[in-house]
Amino acid sequence: MSDWIKTQHCYDIGKKPIEIYVFVDPLCPECWGLEPIIRKLQIEYGQLFSLRHVLSGKIDSLNMGKNKNYENLAQVWEKTASRSGMSCDGSLWSENPISSPYTASIAIKAAELQGRKLAIRFLRQLQEYVFIGKKDISNIEVLTECAKMVGLDVEEFLYDINSSSAAKGFQCDMKITSEMEVTEIPSLVFFNQNIEEEGIKVSGVYSYEVYVQILEDMLNGLPAPAPPPSLEEFLSCFKLVATKEIETVYNMSKNTVELEMKKLVLKQLAEKIPAKYGTFWRYTKKQS
């Protein structure tokens, strides 16, 4: 494993000058659309900040079983996907609607009991399953599969998902959401080491430059951004990435991404995964 990959797998460990609270919901398409920006921030300035994901609990209307909401949700998903470039297929809501949205959030808190970085990987896996695979991520079999994929202790995870610890973790996240007056997701709140100063809250999704400017203002300057790794390293670290993520991280056009990724496909290092909006790429190199 290269030094770069090791760094990416440990980006939330250790004391760093900035902590970013990321308020998300596993079923929020705008949160999914934020992923390319988070990836780029991690790569270029990950040495300066740690991430703390907070589950917002903004989906209570879904748990009421109001089927009339499903059509609206499908339309929001489709519009968001076409705008963000991060595919999410709204037909899920007519074909395989999520039976219990809060279950996915509780599962993330259960994963977090095994470590924050594992929970972040688990959240990403859930997003891939629901937005690309149209799977019901409140189904225990789907959640178990996700847990296996990211390397969780599955037996421990299945115990914790029904524990008071996971439920309390989720309640704590909702309390933080309320105390910080977060009313829109995704939202990012930037804190520096001076506990006297208030955090800087950014609601919604903005251009990458906005987040960099906040880091620069809070730190009174920034070092030069770290260069991105090779595409193969990037893919081997994250396993499945969107064309949009590669475009953002490498400042490439869509056509250039296609050309570069075709080279990896020919080397049998990647396979193309078509989606309703855009494409994804899966790392296929067998581990020796």
Short mmCIF file of C-alpha atoms in Angstrom, two decimals:
data_model
loop_
_atom_site.label_atom_id
_atom_site.label_comp_id
_atom_site.label_asym_id
_atom_site.label_seq_id
_atom_site.Cartn_x
_atom_site.Cartn_y
_atom_site.Cartn_z
CA MET A 1 0.00 0.00 0.00
CA SER A 2 1.43 3.37 -1.01
CA ASP A 3 2.00 6.20 1.48
CA TRP A 4 -0.77 8.17 -0.21
CA ILE A 5 -3.32 5.38 0.27
CA LYS A 6 -2.25 4.93 3.90
CA THR A 7 -2.81 8.65 4.44
CA GLN A 8 -6.27 8.54 2.90
CA HIS A 9 -7.33 5.65 5.10
CA CYS A 10 -6.23 7.57 8.20
CA TYR A 11 -7.32 11.09 7.30
CA ASP A 12 -9.54 11.46 10.36
CA ILE A 13 -6.88 10.39 12.87
CA GLY A 14 -4.76 12.74 14.94
CA LYS A 15 -5.02 16.37 15.96
CA LYS A 16 -5.40 18.81 13.10
CA PRO A 17 -5.97 22.58 13.17
CA ILE A 18 -9.47 22.41 11.66
CA GLU A 19 -12.40 20.08 12.33
CA ILE A 20 -15.22 19.98 9.80
CA TYR A 21 -18.63 18.75 10.87
CA VAL A 22 -20.40 17.32 7.81
CA PHE A 23 -24.17 17.12 8.31
CA VAL A 24 -25.54 14.40 6.06
CA ASP A 25 -28.32 11.94 5.49
CA PRO A 26 -27.64 8.63 3.71
CA LEU A 27 -30.72 9.17 1.53
CA CYS A 28 -29.98 12.78 0.61
CA PRO A 29 -29.01 13.15 -3.08
CA GLU A 30 -27.40 16.56 -2.43
CA CYS A 31 -25.09 14.89 0.14
CA TRP A 32 -24.15 12.38 -2.55
CA GLY A 33 -23.51 15.31 -4.89
CA LEU A 34 -21.06 16.75 -2.34
CA GLU A 35 -18.78 13.68 -2.53
CA PRO A 36 -16.50 14.97 -5.35
CA ILE A 37 -15.76 18.14 -3.35
CA ILE A 38 -15.04 16.19 -0.15
CA ARG A 39 -12.70 13.89 -2.12
CA LYS A 40 -10.77 16.85 -3.54
CA LEU A 41 -10.54 18.60 -0.16
CA GLN A 42 -9.19 15.40 1.41
CA ILE A 43 -6.53 15.03 -1.25
CA GLU A 44 -5.36 18.64 -1.46
CA TYR A 45 -5.71 19.78 2.17
CA GLY A 46 -6.47 16.64 4.19
CA GLN A 47 -3.46 17.27 6.43
CA LEU A 48 -5.20 20.38 7.76
CA PHE A 49 -8.58 19.04 8.85
CA SER A 50 -10.43 16.09 10.29
CA LEU A 51 -13.98 15.17 9.31
CA ARG A 52 -16.83 14.40 11.65
CA HIS A 53 -20.00 13.17 9.98
CA VAL A 54 -23.22 14.05 11.80
CA LEU A 55 -26.52 12.42 10.82
CA SER A 56 -29.18 15.05 10.59
CA GLY A 57 -32.42 13.05 10.88
CA LYS A 58 -34.24 15.26 8.39
CA ILE A 59 -36.25 12.44 6.82
CA ASP A 60 -38.99 11.96 9.42
CA SER A 61 -41.75 12.48 6.84
CA LEU A 62 -40.65 9.32 5.05
CA ASN A 63 -41.16 7.18 8.11
CA MET A 64 -44.84 8.01 8.17
CA GLY A 65 -45.41 5.72 5.20
CA LYS A 66 -46.81 8.51 3.06
CA ASN A 67 -46.55 7.01 -0.40
CA LYS A 68 -47.61 10.30 -1.93
CA ASN A 69 -44.16 11.65 -1.05
CA TYR A 70 -42.42 9.04 -3.20
CA GLU A 71 -43.21 10.71 -6.51
CA ASN A 72 -41.85 14.03 -5.26
CA LEU A 73 -38.72 12.31 -3.94
CA ALA A 74 -38.14 10.61 -7.29
CA GLN A 75 -38.33 13.98 -9.07
CA VAL A 76 -35.89 15.57 -6.60
CA TRP A 77 -33.44 12.71 -7.08
CA GLU A 78 -33.57 12.98 -10.87
CA LYS A 79 -33.10 16.76 -10.87
CA THR A 80 -30.25 16.59 -8.38
CA ALA A 81 -28.49 13.83 -10.33
CA SER A 82 -28.66 15.72 -13.63
CA ARG A 83 -27.35 18.87 -11.93
CA SER A 84 -24.59 17.34 -9.77
CA GLY A 85 -23.30 14.66 -12.14
CA MET A 86 -23.53 12.09 -9.31
CA SER A 87 -26.10 9.61 -10.56
CA CYS A 88 -29.07 8.68 -8.42
CA ASP A 89 -32.01 6.84 -9.90
CA GLY A 90 -35.37 8.15 -8.72
CA SER A 91 -37.17 5.02 -9.95
CA LEU A 92 -36.09 3.40 -6.67
CA TRP A 93 -39.08 5.10 -5.04
CA SER A 94 -41.58 3.35 -7.31
CA GLU A 95 -39.72 0.02 -7.61
CA ASN A 96 -38.05 -0.59 -4.24
CA PRO A 97 -38.85 2.21 -1.77
CA ILE A 98 -36.91 2.45 1.46
CA SER A 99 -39.06 0.77 4.08
CA SER A 100 -37.49 2.38 7.17
CA PRO A 101 -35.16 5.32 6.46
CA TYR A 102 -33.98 5.73 10.05
CA THR A 103 -32.67 2.16 10.07
CA ALA A 104 -29.85 3.20 7.69
CA SER A 105 -28.86 6.04 10.04
CA ILE A 106 -28.88 3.74 13.08
CA ALA A 107 -26.71 1.31 11.09
CA ILE A 108 -24.14 4.06 10.44
CA LYS A 109 -23.95 4.77 14.19
CA ALA A 110 -23.54 1.02 14.81
CA ALA A 111 -20.64 1.02 12.33
CA GLU A 112 -19.13 4.06 14.07
CA LEU A 113 -18.82 2.04 17.29
CA GLN A 114 -16.02 0.19 15.44
CA GLY A 115 -14.26 3.42 14.44
CA ARG A 116 -14.97 6.68 12.67
CA LYS A 117 -13.11 5.89 9.48
CA LEU A 118 -14.97 2.57 9.11
CA ALA A 119 -18.26 4.43 9.56
CA ILE A 120 -17.34 6.89 6.80
CA ARG A 121 -16.58 3.99 4.46
CA PHE A 122 -19.83 2.32 5.49
CA LEU A 123 -21.79 5.52 4.72
CA ARG A 124 -20.18 5.69 1.28
CA GLN A 125 -21.06 2.03 0.64
CA LEU A 126 -24.68 2.71 1.60
CA GLN A 127 -24.77 5.67 -0.80
CA GLU A 128 -23.42 3.52 -3.63
CA TYR A 129 -25.98 0.82 -2.94
CA VAL A 130 -28.97 3.14 -2.80
CA PHE A 131 -28.11 5.72 -5.47
CA ILE A 132 -26.52 3.41 -8.04
CA GLY A 133 -27.84 -0.04 -7.13
CA LYS A 134 -31.36 1.04 -6.11
CA LYS A 135 -31.18 -1.19 -3.03
CA ASP A 136 -33.29 -0.80 0.09
CA ILE A 137 -30.61 0.20 2.60
CA SER A 138 -32.98 -0.33 5.50
CA ASN A 139 -33.03 -4.07 4.70
CA ILE A 140 -30.89 -5.99 7.19
CA GLU A 141 -29.45 -8.26 4.49
CA VAL A 142 -28.32 -5.24 2.47
CA LEU A 143 -26.85 -3.62 5.58
CA THR A 144 -25.00 -6.85 6.42
CA GLU A 145 -23.58 -6.97 2.90
CA CYS A 146 -22.37 -3.36 3.23
CA ALA A 147 -20.77 -4.17 6.58
CA LYS A 148 -18.85 -7.07 5.01
CA MET A 149 -17.76 -4.91 2.06
CA VAL A 150 -16.06 -2.32 4.27
CA GLY A 151 -14.48 -4.77 6.69
CA LEU A 152 -16.66 -4.38 9.76
CA ASP A 153 -16.93 -7.16 12.33
CA VAL A 154 -20.35 -8.28 11.10
CA GLU A 155 -21.39 -10.11 14.26
CA GLU A 156 -20.57 -7.07 16.37
CA PHE A 157 -22.30 -4.77 13.86
CA LEU A 158 -25.53 -6.83 13.91
CA TYR A 159 -25.51 -6.75 17.71
CA ASP A 160 -24.85 -3.00 17.85
CA ILE A 161 -27.55 -2.11 15.33
CA ASN A 162 -30.15 -3.17 17.91
CA SER A 163 -28.29 -1.70 20.87
CA SER A 164 -29.06 1.40 22.89
CA SER A 165 -25.54 2.66 22.04
CA ALA A 166 -26.37 3.11 18.33
CA ALA A 167 -29.75 4.69 19.14
CA LYS A 168 -28.12 7.09 21.61
CA GLY A 169 -25.45 7.95 19.04
CA PHE A 170 -28.13 8.92 16.55
CA GLN A 171 -30.01 10.96 19.18
CA CYS A 172 -26.75 12.75 19.97
CA ASP A 173 -26.29 13.61 16.29
CA MET A 174 -29.82 15.02 16.11
CA LYS A 175 -29.12 17.09 19.22
CA ILE A 176 -25.95 18.50 17.63
CA THR A 177 -27.95 19.29 14.48
CA SER A 178 -30.50 21.21 16.55
CA GLU A 179 -27.92 23.01 18.73
CA MET A 180 -25.95 24.18 15.69
CA GLU A 181 -29.22 25.29 14.05
CA VAL A 182 -28.56 23.22 10.94
CA THR A 183 -31.74 23.35 8.88
CA GLU A 184 -30.42 22.29 5.48
CA ILE A 185 -28.44 19.26 4.40
CA PRO A 186 -25.75 18.90 3.47
CA SER A 187 -24.16 21.53 5.68
CA LEU A 188 -20.52 21.89 6.65
CA VAL A 189 -19.45 23.64 9.84
CA PHE A 190 -15.76 24.56 10.15
CA PHE A 191 -14.16 24.87 13.60
CA ASN A 192 -10.61 25.86 14.48
CA GLN A 193 -8.72 25.00 17.67
CA ASN A 194 -9.87 28.17 19.43
CA ILE A 195 -12.98 26.99 21.26
CA GLU A 196 -13.94 30.61 21.94
CA GLU A 197 -14.66 31.22 18.25
CA GLU A 198 -17.88 30.19 16.60
CA GLY A 199 -17.80 27.79 13.71
CA ILE A 200 -18.39 28.88 10.12
CA LYS A 201 -21.49 27.21 8.69
CA VAL A 202 -21.99 26.60 4.98
CA SER A 203 -25.46 25.29 4.11
CA GLY A 204 -25.99 23.51 0.80
CA VAL A 205 -23.41 22.71 -1.87
CA TYR A 206 -21.07 25.37 -3.23
CA SER A 207 -18.13 25.40 -5.61
CA TYR A 208 -14.89 23.86 -4.36
CA GLU A 209 -13.23 27.27 -4.17
CA VAL A 210 -15.66 28.42 -1.46
CA TYR A 211 -14.51 25.69 0.95
CA VAL A 212 -10.84 26.35 0.19
CA GLN A 213 -11.36 30.06 0.87
CA ILE A 214 -12.87 29.25 4.29
CA LEU A 215 -9.85 27.11 5.18
CA GLU A 216 -7.54 29.91 4.02
CA ASP A 217 -9.37 32.55 6.05
CA MET A 218 -9.43 30.40 9.20
CA LEU A 219 -5.74 29.51 8.97
CA ASN A 220 -4.52 32.90 7.67
CA GLY A 221 -3.14 31.27 4.56
CA LEU A 222 -2.76 27.83 3.03
CA PRO A 223 0.17 25.71 1.85
CA ALA A 224 0.27 24.70 -1.80
CA PRO A 225 -2.34 22.00 -2.45
CA ALA A 226 -0.99 18.45 -2.38
CA PRO A 227 -0.89 16.91 -5.87
CA PRO A 228 -3.36 14.13 -6.61
CA PRO A 229 -2.13 10.53 -6.80
CA SER A 230 -2.07 8.54 -10.02
CA LEU A 231 -5.51 7.54 -11.25
CA GLU A 232 -4.73 3.92 -10.47
CA GLU A 233 -3.88 4.79 -6.85
CA PHE A 234 -7.02 6.91 -6.55
CA LEU A 235 -9.18 4.08 -7.85
CA SER A 236 -7.44 1.40 -5.77
CA CYS A 237 -8.02 3.44 -2.62
CA PHE A 238 -11.70 4.26 -3.14
CA LYS A 239 -12.69 1.14 -5.19
CA LEU A 240 -15.65 2.78 -6.97
CA VAL A 241 -15.56 6.37 -8.21
CA ALA A 242 -17.76 8.51 -10.43
CA THR A 243 -16.56 10.20 -13.61
CA LYS A 244 -17.66 13.42 -11.87
CA GLU A 245 -15.32 12.70 -8.93
CA ILE A 246 -12.37 12.21 -11.28
CA GLU A 247 -13.29 15.37 -13.21
CA THR A 248 -13.32 17.37 -9.97
CA VAL A 249 -10.19 15.91 -8.35
CA TYR A 250 -8.03 16.04 -11.49
CA ASN A 251 -9.54 19.13 -13.18
CA MET A 252 -10.27 17.02 -16.25
CA SER A 253 -13.00 17.27 -18.84
CA LYS A 254 -15.44 14.38 -19.11
CA ASN A 255 -13.88 13.33 -22.42
CA THR A 256 -10.39 13.29 -20.93
CA VAL A 257 -11.61 11.16 -18.01
CA GLU A 258 -13.10 8.67 -20.48
CA LEU A 259 -9.82 8.46 -22.41
CA GLU A 260 -7.68 8.04 -19.29
CA MET A 261 -9.98 5.46 -17.75
CA LYS A 262 -10.10 3.44 -20.96
CA LYS A 263 -6.34 2.95 -20.55
CA LEU A 264 -6.93 1.42 -17.11
CA VAL A 265 -9.74 -0.74 -18.52
CA LEU A 266 -7.36 -2.06 -21.21
CA LYS A 267 -4.84 -2.88 -18.46
CA GLN A 268 -7.65 -4.77 -16.66
CA LEU A 269 -7.36 -2.43 -13.70
CA ALA A 270 -10.85 -0.96 -14.01
CA GLU A 271 -14.30 -1.64 -15.37
CA LYS A 272 -16.89 0.87 -16.50
CA ILE A 273 -20.20 0.88 -14.62
CA PRO A 274 -22.91 2.72 -16.59
CA ALA A 275 -25.45 4.65 -14.52
CA LYS A 276 -28.60 6.59 -15.31
CA TYR A 277 -26.62 9.83 -15.22
CA GLY A 278 -22.95 9.53 -16.12
CA THR A 279 -20.67 6.62 -15.31
CA PHE A 280 -18.74 5.03 -12.47
CA TRP A 281 -15.48 3.08 -12.50
CA ARG A 282 -14.68 0.06 -10.35
CA TYR A 283 -11.16 -1.07 -9.46
CA THR A 284 -10.65 -4.63 -10.66
CA LYS A 285 -7.02 -5.48 -9.93
CA LYS A 286 -6.82 -8.71 -7.97
CA GLN A 287 -4.96 -8.47 -4.67
CA SER A 288 -1.72 -10.47 -4.74
#
